[in-house]
Amino acid sequence: MPKMSRKRPLILALAVALTIPAMSAVTASAAPDAPTPPQIVPKPVSTTVGQGQFTLERGARIVVQSAAALPVAQALAGYLRPATGYALPVVAGQPAAGDLSLVLRDPGTLGADRFGEGYQLTTSPSGLTLQAKTPHGLYNGVQTVRQLLPPWIDSPGAVTANWTMPVVRITDYPRYGYRGVMLDIARHFEPPSAVMQLIDQAAEYKINTLHLHVSDDQGFRIAMNGFPNLTQIGSQGSVGTGGRTMDPGGSWTQDEYRSVVAYAAAHFMTVVPEVDTPGHNNASISSEYNDTTNPLLDGHPQDINCGAKNPPEWNFTGAVGYSAMCPESNNTWTILGAIIDQLTAMSPGPYYHLGGDEVPSTVLSQDRYASLVNREGGVVNGHGKTVMGWAEIAGSGTALREGSVAEYWNPASGSSSGTITATEAVQKKMKIVMAPANHTYLDQKYASHVPPNLGLTWACGSAGCDVDKFYNWDPSTYVDGVTDDNVIGVEGAMWGETAVTLGDVDYMVFPRLLALAELGWSPKTTRTVSSPAYADFLGRLAAQGARFMTRGTNFYPSPKVPWRLDLVAAHPTVSNGQVSGALATLSAPGIAPGAATASIDWGDGTTTSGTVSGTAATPAMVNSLYAVSGDHLYTMSGTHHATVTVTAPGAEPAAVRITLPA
Ligand code: TNX
C-alpha cells in the first residue's frame, strides 16, 4: 500500500493548495515511470496526472463558499464518512491544507459543456478543489472523487486503508444530457427501497435519469386517487405467478412514489414515469373493466377494452401485443387523464413517457393507434410535460409536438427496415433516446445460458449481450440519418419478466450499465472490440469490481473483464503472541475461494501460507468478499507488520501490509 503523505508546514501547504499543481506528465502515457491514470468510469474528457498524491486525513474538512453547494458537500461527506470513520465536517469559509473545497464558480474550462453538468477537479498533495457552475456539476465531480479513492471507500463500515488519491487535474462534462436506466416494476414488483438502491448505484456512474415503467399487462404499481381498482386489482399480477399465489405483486402509495422521486433528485437524477398505453396495459383494463360503480366513469367502462380478448383475461405469461385501450371510449380518457394528471404532478422532470410500443394493427389499426397517441400527447403537453414514448409513437399518422422524444429500441441498424421508426422520428423533428435492444437491454442474457434461469434471448441470440455488445456501438451513427443533432442520449432498459429480486436486477444491470454510462458521458471515439477505447474501458471496469463488492452490489463477473485482486487490511487481534481473526479482506470477482492462494510474511522472518475463505458464486450471485487468515504465534512482543500476498490464475498478484497491534 502507498505510504501516507508527509506533513508540510501549514503556510506552505496553504500556498500550494491555492495554486494549481505543476503537472509533469500527461494522461495515459506508456513511459515506464508514468503515473497510473485513475480508473474512472465514465472516462473523463481530460485527465492530467501529476507527481505525488493527496491523502485524505482524519482532520480534513469539506469547505463550501455558498449555501447552494451545501447539499453536494453533505453528499460528499455522506459518501466518505462510513469507510474512513472521519468526522469530515462541512463548513463555510476558506479551505486550509488537507481540506476538500467545493466551489460553485465557472472554472473557465467548461465552455464545451452544453448541459451545465461539467466540473473541474484538481488535487495536490495539500488539498482538493472541485469547481463547477452548477450543483449538478459539483455532484458529478464528487462521483469522480469517490473513484479516485481506493475501492474500500464504498464500505458501509470503517476500514483501515490509506485514503490517497493521485495528483490530478480533471476537466469533465457529458456528451449527452440524457443518460438513463429504466426499471420495469410492472412485470415483477420492486419496493421503493430496491429502487433507491439502484439510484445509489447508478448515480456513482453519472446516470442522471431513472425511467420507471410502472404499468404493463401484468401489473399496475402506483395507487391512483379515484381509481382504487388499478392497484387493488391491478397490482396483484406478475409474470409467472400462475394465479397470483406465488408472487403477491404489490404497489406503491403516492407518498412512496414521491419519496423515490425526492431520493432520485438528491442524487441529481430525474424520474421519467411511464404508464404504457394503449397496449401493454391489460392490468389497467382488467382492473377498470367492471368498475361500474365508479362515479368518475359512466357506468359502462367495458368500452375501454379493445384487446384481443373481450372480456379481458389475466395473462401471467410474458406475452405481448394482445391488450389495448380504445381511443373512442370516454372512460379511456377519464382513466388516462387521471393517471397523467397525478403522475405529472408528482414528477418534477420534463418528460412523461406514454409507452406506445407493440400494438399490432389487428388489435388497433394504425389510424386508431395514432389518434390515441396524438390525443394523449396533447394531455401530456397540457400538463407542461414533453412526451416521451417508444419509437412507434413516431409512426404513420402521429403528430406530436416537435421535440417530443422517441426511444428507439429496435436492434435494426443502418438503413434496414426496422429502423423506420427512428427515421420517422427525425422527419417529425422529434428527439431520440437510443436504446437498441441488442446493445442496451439489460434483461438479455450475457451469454446463451448465462445466467441460467434469468434473462431473455430475443435481442442477442445465442451470442448473448455481454459488455462488448454494450460498449462497442455509437449512438450517433447507429441508424442512417440519425445523428447527434437528433440524439439526446442513451438508456439501458431493465425489463422485469425474469427478474424477481433486486439481486436479480443488479446481476443483469452490472457491469453492463457502466458501458452505457460511458457512451452517454464520454466523448465520441472509435469503439470496437479491437479498439484501444474498449481495452481501456475494460481495465477501468475491472477496477469497479471491488467497489461493487464493497457496497454489496450483485453483478456478473464477466469473463470479458480482466478483474483484479484487491486487498485491504482487516482487524486481527494478537493475544499472548497468537494471531486470530482475518488479516485482510480480498475482492476477487469470479474467482472461487479455493482458486486464490495466499501467503503471509509475518515480518519476523517467517512466511506461511494463508487461508482464503468466503462464499463461492452461485448462479446469478457473485462470490462474496473473502477473508484471508493465517495461523501464527509471535515470540517477540511489540507491534508487528505482516504482508499478505494473494495470487490467482489470470490475475496480477495483490499485496497489503498489515499492522498487528502489540
Ligand atoms: C420488449 S421493446 C418490450 C418489453 C419487454 C422486453 C423484453 C419494448 C418497448 N417492449 O415489453 O419487456 O421486450 O426484453
XYZ file of C-alpha atoms and ligand atoms in Angstrom:
676
model
C 0.000 0.000 0.000
C 1.265 3.531 -0.662
C 2.749 5.410 2.281
C 0.944 8.317 3.876
C 1.981 11.749 2.621
C 4.445 13.655 4.736
C 3.394 16.647 6.779
C 4.347 20.063 5.455
C 4.328 23.476 7.138
C 0.837 24.937 7.109
C 1.643 28.222 5.345
C 3.495 26.494 2.540
C 0.795 23.879 2.259
C -1.863 26.546 2.013
C 0.013 28.272 -0.761
C 0.264 25.003 -2.639
C -3.403 24.270 -2.089
C -4.425 27.524 -3.674
C -2.302 27.198 -6.784
C -2.758 24.636 -9.492
C -0.104 21.964 -9.076
C 2.576 21.632 -11.699
C 1.771 18.714 -13.945
C 4.729 16.740 -15.011
C 3.136 14.036 -17.055
C 0.201 13.713 -19.379
C -2.559 11.181 -19.464
C -2.136 7.531 -20.115
C 1.455 7.680 -21.250
C 3.173 4.347 -21.660
C 6.501 5.656 -20.319
C 7.928 3.266 -17.713
C 7.567 5.556 -14.705
C 4.478 7.396 -15.832
C 1.889 7.761 -13.103
C -1.030 5.372 -13.486
C -4.106 7.141 -14.808
C -7.004 6.881 -12.414
C -9.533 4.135 -13.099
C -12.660 6.226 -13.589
C -15.916 5.199 -15.284
C -17.191 7.030 -17.251
C -13.849 8.196 -18.584
C -13.402 11.931 -18.059
C -12.936 14.247 -21.024
C -9.417 15.183 -19.922
C -7.207 13.834 -17.159
C -3.712 15.051 -16.372
C -1.798 13.105 -13.759
C 0.907 14.855 -11.762
C 3.521 13.721 -9.289
C 2.598 12.613 -5.820
C -0.690 12.144 -4.116
C -3.256 13.707 -1.858
C -4.097 11.870 1.332
C -7.445 12.347 2.991
C -6.570 12.689 6.680
C -8.703 12.458 9.800
C -8.769 16.235 10.284
C -9.963 17.078 6.767
C -12.961 19.341 6.325
C -15.324 19.830 3.404
C -15.400 23.537 2.673
C -18.018 25.481 0.726
C -18.394 29.146 -0.033
C -22.100 29.261 -0.741
C -25.263 27.682 0.580
C -26.054 26.281 -2.867
C -23.047 23.964 -2.635
C -24.061 22.654 0.794
C -26.230 19.691 -0.272
C -23.457 18.391 -2.500
C -20.904 18.877 0.271
C -23.187 16.918 2.601
C -23.482 14.199 -0.033
C -19.685 14.004 -0.297
C -19.378 13.783 3.469
C -22.022 11.056 3.460
C -20.018 9.064 0.932
C -16.697 9.394 2.742
C -17.596 9.161 6.431
C -18.626 5.489 6.838
C -15.451 3.918 5.439
C -12.959 6.464 6.776
C -14.624 6.901 10.156
C -13.611 10.574 9.894
C -15.881 13.392 11.053
C -15.372 15.400 7.826
C -17.298 18.469 8.997
C -18.937 20.546 6.285
C -18.002 24.179 6.888
C -18.313 27.537 5.147
C -15.206 29.607 4.532
C -11.761 29.225 3.071
C -10.000 25.864 2.765
C -6.903 25.014 4.766
C -4.300 22.389 3.945
C -5.798 18.944 3.677
C -9.349 20.168 3.059
C -11.726 19.311 0.245
C -13.046 22.509 -1.290
C -16.275 22.622 -3.320
C -16.652 25.870 -5.222
C -19.637 26.965 -7.286
C -17.952 29.070 -9.913
C -17.064 28.841 -13.564
C -13.545 27.450 -13.767
C -13.326 28.825 -17.307
C -12.523 25.421 -18.788
C -16.045 24.131 -19.383
C -17.002 26.077 -22.477
C -17.884 22.866 -24.323
C -20.306 21.743 -21.598
C -23.765 22.021 -23.157
C -25.677 20.831 -20.111
C -24.174 22.564 -17.077
C -23.148 19.205 -15.688
C -19.382 19.640 -16.019
C -16.771 20.154 -13.346
C -13.087 20.693 -12.874
C -11.241 18.753 -10.222
C -7.691 19.376 -9.053
C -5.814 17.573 -6.351
C -2.404 18.441 -4.991
C -0.502 16.943 -2.076
C -2.148 19.504 0.152
C -5.746 19.679 -0.970
C -8.575 19.003 -3.342
C -10.579 21.618 -5.214
C -13.733 20.884 -7.134
C -15.235 23.669 -9.218
C -18.448 23.706 -11.215
C -21.016 26.134 -12.476
C -23.926 24.164 -11.008
C -24.608 21.897 -8.033
C -25.165 19.062 -10.531
C -21.669 19.661 -11.901
C -20.241 19.540 -8.388
C -22.154 16.337 -7.733
C -20.699 14.736 -10.857
C -17.257 15.775 -9.629
C -17.994 14.177 -6.268
C -18.575 10.854 -8.036
C -15.145 11.186 -9.602
C -13.614 11.960 -6.201
C -15.043 8.695 -4.875
C -13.413 6.761 -7.712
C -10.050 8.435 -7.145
C -10.010 6.849 -3.692
C -9.394 3.144 -3.040
C -12.474 0.960 -3.666
C -12.949 0.386 0.060
C -14.239 3.964 0.314
C -17.637 2.498 -0.586
C -17.618 0.314 2.533
C -20.629 0.834 4.804
C -18.352 0.367 7.854
C -14.953 1.723 8.894
C -11.954 0.296 7.051
C -8.251 0.795 7.693
C -6.807 1.944 4.395
C -4.616 4.709 3.088
C -7.108 7.168 1.692
C -4.899 8.511 -1.043
C -5.695 9.933 -4.456
C -3.305 10.695 -7.277
C -2.448 14.301 -8.056
C -4.687 15.082 -10.996
C -6.374 17.810 -12.940
C -9.615 16.599 -14.495
C -11.826 18.631 -16.793
C -15.038 16.840 -17.495
C -18.523 17.247 -18.937
C -21.068 14.961 -20.619
C -21.627 14.149 -24.270
C -25.400 13.751 -23.805
C -27.872 15.324 -21.409
C -29.969 12.132 -21.085
C -28.214 9.151 -19.516
C -30.851 6.760 -18.355
C -31.608 3.483 -16.721
C -35.101 2.040 -16.988
C -36.550 -0.294 -14.391
C -39.706 -2.307 -15.048
C -41.532 -2.712 -11.730
C -44.665 -3.910 -13.546
C -43.631 -7.444 -14.557
C -42.272 -8.001 -11.063
C -42.896 -5.679 -8.173
C -39.916 -3.963 -6.613
C -40.301 -1.953 -3.402
C -39.173 1.682 -3.183
C -36.122 0.601 -1.162
C -34.856 -1.521 -4.072
C -35.284 1.342 -6.488
C -33.408 3.634 -4.105
C -30.507 1.192 -4.064
C -30.451 1.210 -7.847
C -30.396 5.018 -7.710
C -27.374 4.890 -5.369
C -25.558 2.542 -7.701
C -26.365 4.330 -10.949
C -25.550 7.786 -9.566
C -21.942 6.728 -8.966
C -21.595 6.443 -12.737
C -23.250 9.788 -13.537
C -26.516 8.270 -14.772
C -28.977 11.153 -14.462
C -32.343 9.658 -15.435
C -34.440 6.927 -13.868
C -37.202 5.803 -16.200
C -39.790 3.888 -14.175
C -42.005 1.506 -16.131
C -44.833 1.363 -13.603
C -47.555 -0.408 -15.559
C -47.801 -3.227 -18.071
C -50.033 -6.169 -18.855
C -49.152 -7.926 -15.618
C -49.286 -5.163 -13.043
C -50.143 -1.576 -12.191
C -47.899 -0.355 -9.378
C -48.785 3.142 -8.154
C -52.016 3.979 -6.327
C -54.220 6.448 -8.220
C -56.760 8.640 -6.476
C -60.270 7.949 -7.728
C -59.298 4.573 -9.216
C -58.544 2.245 -6.320
C -59.114 -0.817 -8.518
C -55.988 -0.015 -10.522
C -53.883 -1.150 -7.613
C -56.344 -3.205 -5.563
C -56.817 -5.491 -8.546
C -54.090 -4.440 -10.942
C -51.169 -4.744 -8.561
C -51.767 -8.421 -7.874
C -50.271 -9.779 -11.055
C -46.708 -10.599 -12.021
C -45.143 -12.638 -14.790
C -45.220 -16.308 -13.989
C -47.388 -16.134 -10.913
C -49.731 -18.803 -12.215
C -52.744 -17.343 -10.479
C -51.420 -14.792 -8.021
C -50.274 -17.264 -5.419
C -46.513 -17.445 -5.838
C -45.771 -13.761 -6.137
C -48.082 -11.351 -4.362
C -47.226 -8.425 -6.637
C -47.523 -5.080 -4.903
C -47.865 -1.369 -5.403
C -46.582 1.926 -4.063
C -48.559 4.648 -2.368
C -48.212 8.086 -3.883
C -46.101 9.098 -0.883
C -43.754 6.230 -1.678
C -43.513 7.370 -5.284
C -42.797 10.920 -4.102
C -40.084 9.638 -1.777
C -38.412 7.829 -4.690
C -38.620 10.986 -6.811
C -37.077 13.001 -3.964
C -34.374 10.393 -3.421
C -33.560 10.491 -7.112
C -33.425 14.297 -7.038
C -30.991 14.175 -4.131
C -28.811 12.057 -6.443
C -29.335 14.509 -9.320
C -31.491 12.007 -11.141
C -34.780 12.827 -12.839
C -37.605 10.309 -12.755
C -39.484 9.681 -16.011
C -42.742 7.871 -15.171
C -44.231 5.532 -17.776
C -47.702 4.042 -17.868
C -47.579 2.087 -21.095
C -50.505 2.822 -23.469
C -52.502 1.983 -25.498
C -51.091 -1.567 -25.477
C -49.220 -3.327 -22.693
C -51.954 -2.420 -20.238
C -54.042 -5.476 -19.547
C -53.634 -4.752 -15.836
C -55.419 -1.386 -16.160
C -58.087 -2.769 -18.465
C -58.779 -5.773 -16.251
C -58.956 -3.533 -13.192
C -61.370 -0.983 -14.637
C -63.460 -3.189 -16.927
C -66.028 -3.907 -14.233
C -65.624 -0.641 -12.298
C -69.299 0.137 -12.988
C -69.986 1.973 -9.732
C -67.033 4.352 -10.006
C -68.646 7.841 -10.062
C -65.868 9.116 -12.317
C -66.804 6.624 -15.045
C -70.058 6.432 -16.992
C -71.240 3.064 -15.725
C -70.085 1.209 -18.828
C -66.321 1.020 -18.565
C -66.267 -2.180 -20.613
C -65.838 0.081 -23.635
C -62.214 0.765 -22.686
C -61.245 -2.695 -23.863
C -60.032 -3.080 -27.420
C -57.793 -6.028 -26.663
C -57.777 -9.385 -28.383
C -59.890 -10.889 -25.576
C -63.258 -9.478 -24.530
C -63.750 -9.721 -21.614
C -60.060 -9.291 -20.809
C -58.251 -12.199 -19.212
C -55.350 -12.052 -16.859
C -52.348 -13.491 -18.571
C -49.421 -14.393 -16.372
C -47.004 -15.035 -19.180
C -44.673 -12.513 -20.743
C -46.865 -12.411 -23.874
C -47.074 -9.036 -25.616
C -49.343 -7.378 -28.146
C -52.787 -8.564 -27.045
C -54.156 -5.714 -24.950
C -55.210 -2.222 -25.993
C -57.344 0.611 -24.699
C -59.927 2.041 -27.083
C -59.335 5.604 -28.278
C -63.099 6.166 -28.766
C -64.080 5.450 -25.167
C -64.655 8.441 -22.870
C -63.790 6.157 -19.990
C -60.356 5.585 -21.503
C -59.713 9.320 -21.324
C -61.099 9.676 -17.833
C -58.735 6.972 -16.613
C -55.690 8.121 -18.593
C -56.410 11.748 -17.729
C -56.376 10.959 -14.017
C -53.193 8.917 -14.298
C -51.366 11.602 -16.282
C -52.631 14.369 -14.023
C -51.470 12.629 -10.875
C -48.160 11.255 -12.154
C -47.057 14.508 -13.764
C -47.951 16.424 -10.602
C -45.613 14.167 -8.624
C -42.800 14.183 -11.208
C -40.837 17.414 -11.500
C -38.825 16.262 -14.531
C -39.527 17.422 -18.078
C -40.831 14.116 -19.500
C -43.859 11.857 -19.280
C -43.420 8.531 -21.107
C -46.663 7.240 -22.587
C -45.269 3.914 -23.775
C -46.792 3.331 -27.193
C -44.967 0.114 -28.085
C -46.095 -3.097 -29.693
C -49.746 -2.658 -30.620
C -50.442 -4.906 -33.615
C -52.741 -3.469 -36.278
C -55.001 -6.493 -35.746
C -55.695 -5.103 -32.283
C -55.817 -1.378 -33.148
C -55.485 -0.087 -36.690
C -52.640 2.370 -37.218
C -55.205 5.196 -37.512
C -56.777 4.408 -34.182
C -53.361 3.919 -32.592
C -52.222 7.295 -33.925
C -55.397 9.040 -32.802
C -54.899 7.726 -29.286
C -51.233 8.718 -29.163
C -51.973 12.186 -30.558
C -54.742 12.866 -28.064
C -52.707 11.517 -25.168
C -49.753 13.624 -26.298
C -51.958 16.701 -26.025
C -52.975 15.737 -22.484
C -49.322 15.313 -21.527
C -48.373 18.661 -23.078
C -51.311 20.239 -21.287
C -49.637 19.264 -18.031
C -46.482 21.055 -19.074
C -44.532 17.924 -19.955
C -42.726 16.773 -23.062
C -43.987 13.491 -24.483
C -41.646 10.573 -24.481
C -42.529 7.140 -25.824
C -41.152 4.048 -27.506
C -40.284 4.901 -31.080
C -43.548 3.531 -32.506
C -45.021 6.881 -31.414
C -43.267 8.383 -34.448
C -45.182 6.070 -36.794
C -47.590 6.886 -39.562
C -50.357 9.299 -38.595
C -48.886 10.542 -35.340
C -48.383 14.270 -34.910
C -46.618 15.039 -31.678
C -45.047 18.330 -30.800
C -41.548 18.994 -32.146
C -39.008 17.930 -29.577
C -41.102 15.012 -28.314
C -38.818 12.089 -27.592
C -38.856 8.717 -29.334
C -36.987 5.933 -27.575
C -35.516 3.742 -30.297
C -35.436 0.120 -29.114
C -35.306 -1.906 -32.323
C -31.982 -3.710 -32.821
C -32.022 -2.762 -36.517
C -29.160 -0.537 -37.641
C -28.039 1.267 -40.781
C -30.968 1.598 -43.137
C -32.608 -1.792 -42.678
C -36.377 -1.861 -42.478
C -36.596 -1.956 -38.684
C -35.030 1.489 -38.490
C -38.157 3.148 -39.894
C -39.364 4.438 -36.520
C -36.117 6.328 -35.920
C -36.205 7.822 -39.392
C -39.835 8.853 -38.953
C -38.935 10.494 -35.644
C -36.250 12.578 -37.357
C -38.693 13.576 -40.090
C -41.159 14.708 -37.429
C -38.449 16.760 -35.678
C -38.592 14.588 -32.621
C -35.599 13.864 -30.417
C -34.303 10.345 -29.909
C -33.044 8.335 -26.965
C -31.039 5.443 -28.325
C -31.826 2.097 -26.708
C -31.325 -0.550 -29.424
C -32.172 -3.770 -27.611
C -29.073 -5.707 -28.720
C -26.815 -3.043 -27.166
C -28.812 -1.721 -24.215
C -31.407 -4.223 -22.989
C -30.277 -5.161 -19.532
C -32.735 -8.060 -19.341
C -30.961 -10.003 -22.106
C -28.673 -12.859 -21.175
C -24.924 -12.179 -21.140
C -24.302 -15.475 -22.918
C -26.689 -18.125 -24.167
C -27.038 -19.849 -20.772
C -25.841 -17.064 -18.512
C -27.386 -16.592 -16.133
C -29.160 -19.950 -16.223
C -32.659 -19.044 -15.013
C -32.724 -15.348 -15.658
C -32.804 -13.157 -18.716
C -34.277 -13.318 -22.200
C -32.531 -14.018 -25.509
C -34.658 -12.427 -28.211
C -32.380 -9.456 -28.889
C -28.973 -11.081 -28.586
C -29.455 -14.672 -29.652
C -27.014 -17.362 -28.680
C -24.030 -14.996 -28.704
C -25.555 -13.092 -25.798
C -25.024 -9.458 -24.945
C -22.028 -9.023 -22.699
C -20.130 -5.777 -22.029
C -18.591 -5.894 -25.504
C -22.031 -5.507 -27.106
C -22.999 -2.763 -24.693
C -19.794 -0.791 -25.278
C -18.994 -1.195 -28.943
C -21.528 0.886 -30.841
C -22.154 4.549 -31.399
C -25.497 6.247 -30.731
C -24.872 8.943 -33.362
C -24.203 6.616 -36.310
C -26.232 3.534 -35.416
C -29.150 4.376 -37.710
C -28.517 6.121 -41.021
C -29.728 9.692 -40.887
C -29.922 9.776 -37.078
C -27.088 11.905 -35.742
C -26.192 13.815 -32.618
C -28.453 16.580 -33.934
C -31.320 14.232 -33.064
C -29.983 12.008 -30.297
C -30.312 13.322 -26.745
C -28.857 10.299 -25.037
C -28.860 6.602 -24.251
C -30.727 4.327 -21.897
C -30.385 0.810 -20.545
C -33.724 -0.942 -20.078
C -34.090 -3.484 -17.284
C -37.269 -5.323 -18.185
C -38.706 -7.394 -15.377
C -40.182 -10.594 -16.790
C -37.486 -12.825 -15.306
C -36.002 -10.646 -12.566
C -37.742 -11.154 -9.235
C -35.408 -9.653 -6.640
C -33.088 -6.666 -6.515
C -30.241 -9.176 -6.569
C -31.529 -10.448 -9.924
C -31.827 -6.901 -11.215
C -28.306 -5.998 -10.095
C -26.814 -9.105 -11.690
C -28.305 -8.124 -15.039
C -27.609 -4.395 -14.734
C -23.979 -4.556 -13.573
C -21.484 -4.237 -15.003
C -23.210 -3.573 -18.359
C -24.859 -0.309 -17.346
C -21.379 1.203 -16.952
C -20.734 0.766 -20.673
C -23.844 2.822 -21.403
C -22.879 5.352 -18.738
C -19.622 5.840 -20.629
C -21.292 6.065 -24.046
C -23.637 8.655 -22.618
C -20.973 10.703 -20.887
C -17.569 10.380 -22.530
C -16.632 11.935 -25.869
C -17.322 10.091 -29.085
C -14.460 7.825 -30.096
C -13.964 4.671 -32.131
C -15.432 1.835 -30.112
C -14.988 -1.688 -31.496
C -13.872 -4.966 -29.909
C -10.332 -4.310 -31.113
C -10.230 -0.574 -30.344
C -7.934 0.969 -27.709
C -11.011 2.606 -26.175
C -12.606 -0.775 -25.421
C -9.397 -2.221 -23.949
C -9.011 0.871 -21.803
C -12.649 0.640 -20.686
C -12.253 -2.996 -19.662
C -9.302 -2.074 -17.458
C -11.264 0.687 -15.760
C -14.289 -1.593 -15.454
C -12.118 -4.182 -13.726
C -11.316 -1.616 -11.062
C -15.040 -1.328 -10.276
C -15.297 -4.956 -9.150
C -14.047 -4.207 -5.648
C -16.394 -1.228 -5.469
C -19.423 -3.351 -6.370
C -18.376 -5.943 -3.820
C -17.670 -3.427 -1.100
C -21.058 -1.803 -1.327
C -22.897 -5.086 -1.826
C -23.966 -4.682 -5.452
C -24.544 -8.040 -7.068
C -23.000 -8.258 -10.556
C -21.970 -10.652 -13.270
C -18.206 -11.235 -13.131
C -17.985 -11.294 -16.900
C -15.053 -13.253 -18.332
C -14.565 -10.378 -20.793
C -13.322 -8.182 -17.938
C -9.774 -8.563 -16.549
C -10.974 -8.418 -12.943
C -8.309 -7.605 -10.381
C -7.435 -8.827 -6.960
C -7.792 -6.061 -4.376
C -6.774 -6.394 -0.741
C -7.369 -4.270 2.310
C -6.343 -4.782 5.939
C -8.845 -6.411 8.289
C -8.560 -6.179 12.071
C -6.803 -9.224 13.506
C -6.044 -9.371 17.203
C -2.897 -10.649 18.914
C -3.134 -12.210 22.351
C -0.001 -13.570 24.020
C 1.598 -13.547 20.583
C -1.185 -15.625 18.999
C -2.780 -14.018 15.966
C -6.504 -14.508 15.480
C -9.085 -13.197 13.073
C -8.762 -12.356 9.415
C -5.737 -10.318 8.377
C -7.159 -8.969 5.163
C -10.266 -8.717 3.017
C -9.969 -9.775 -0.610
C -12.011 -8.771 -3.615
C -11.611 -11.403 -6.332
C -14.559 -11.239 -8.758
C -15.262 -14.533 -10.486
C -12.565 -16.438 -8.606
C -13.544 -19.336 -6.341
C -12.102 -19.086 -2.821
C -10.143 -22.291 -3.411
C -8.526 -20.861 -6.544
C -6.857 -17.990 -4.700
C -3.570 -18.655 -2.920
C -2.412 -16.522 -0.006
C 0.972 -16.245 1.593
C 1.746 -14.261 4.717
C 5.131 -12.793 5.524
C 4.732 -12.255 9.258
C 7.554 -9.720 9.397
C 9.573 -11.783 11.894
C 11.420 -13.881 9.375
C 8.595 -16.415 8.930
C 6.349 -16.840 5.931
C 3.397 -19.227 5.915
C 0.527 -19.911 3.603
C -2.798 -18.275 4.412
C -6.393 -19.386 4.047
C -8.863 -17.711 1.713
C -12.461 -18.234 2.784
C -15.875 -16.976 1.786
C -18.918 -17.827 -0.281
C -18.372 -19.007 -3.836
C -20.512 -17.730 -6.682
C -23.890 -19.344 -7.293
C -25.983 -18.841 -10.425
C -26.889 -15.149 -10.681
C -24.992 -14.291 -7.487
C -21.407 -13.125 -7.474
C -18.966 -14.604 -4.967
C -18.517 -12.784 -1.657
C -15.603 -10.699 -0.476
C -13.170 -13.198 1.022
C -11.333 -13.236 4.325
C -7.614 -14.029 4.334
C -6.375 -15.534 7.578
C -3.341 -17.360 8.881
C -2.107 -19.068 11.974
C 0.892 -17.532 13.704
C 2.480 -17.166 17.118
C 4.827 -14.217 17.641
C 7.596 -14.933 20.096
C 8.679 -11.310 20.357
C 6.279 -8.755 21.836
C 5.626 -5.379 20.217
C 3.898 -4.157 17.091
C 4.404 -6.357 14.046
C 3.960 -5.689 10.380
C 2.870 -8.559 8.172
C 2.436 -8.599 4.415
C -0.367 -10.602 2.840
C 0.076 -11.569 -0.800
C -2.640 -13.234 -2.875
C -2.293 -14.819 -6.274
C -4.919 -16.333 -8.539
C -4.866 -17.645 -12.085
C -5.075 -14.923 -14.685
C -4.706 -12.006 -12.295
C -1.805 -9.864 -11.113
C -0.860 -10.696 -7.512
C -2.032 -8.258 -4.857
C -0.374 -7.440 -1.550
C -1.234 -5.464 1.561
C 0.776 -4.576 4.651
C -0.983 -5.165 7.959
C -0.085 -3.625 11.287
C -0.682 -6.109 14.088
C -1.272 -4.488 17.442
C 1.190 -5.215 20.235
C -39.770 -5.655 -25.462
S -39.155 -3.186 -26.767
C -40.607 -4.802 -24.759
C -40.959 -5.129 -23.392
C -40.391 -6.440 -22.957
C -38.980 -6.588 -23.471
C -38.315 -7.842 -23.032
C -40.344 -2.712 -25.884
C -40.617 -1.307 -25.897
N -41.053 -3.594 -25.186
O -42.341 -5.106 -23.207
O -40.389 -6.477 -21.562
O -39.008 -6.561 -24.876
O -36.987 -7.882 -23.431
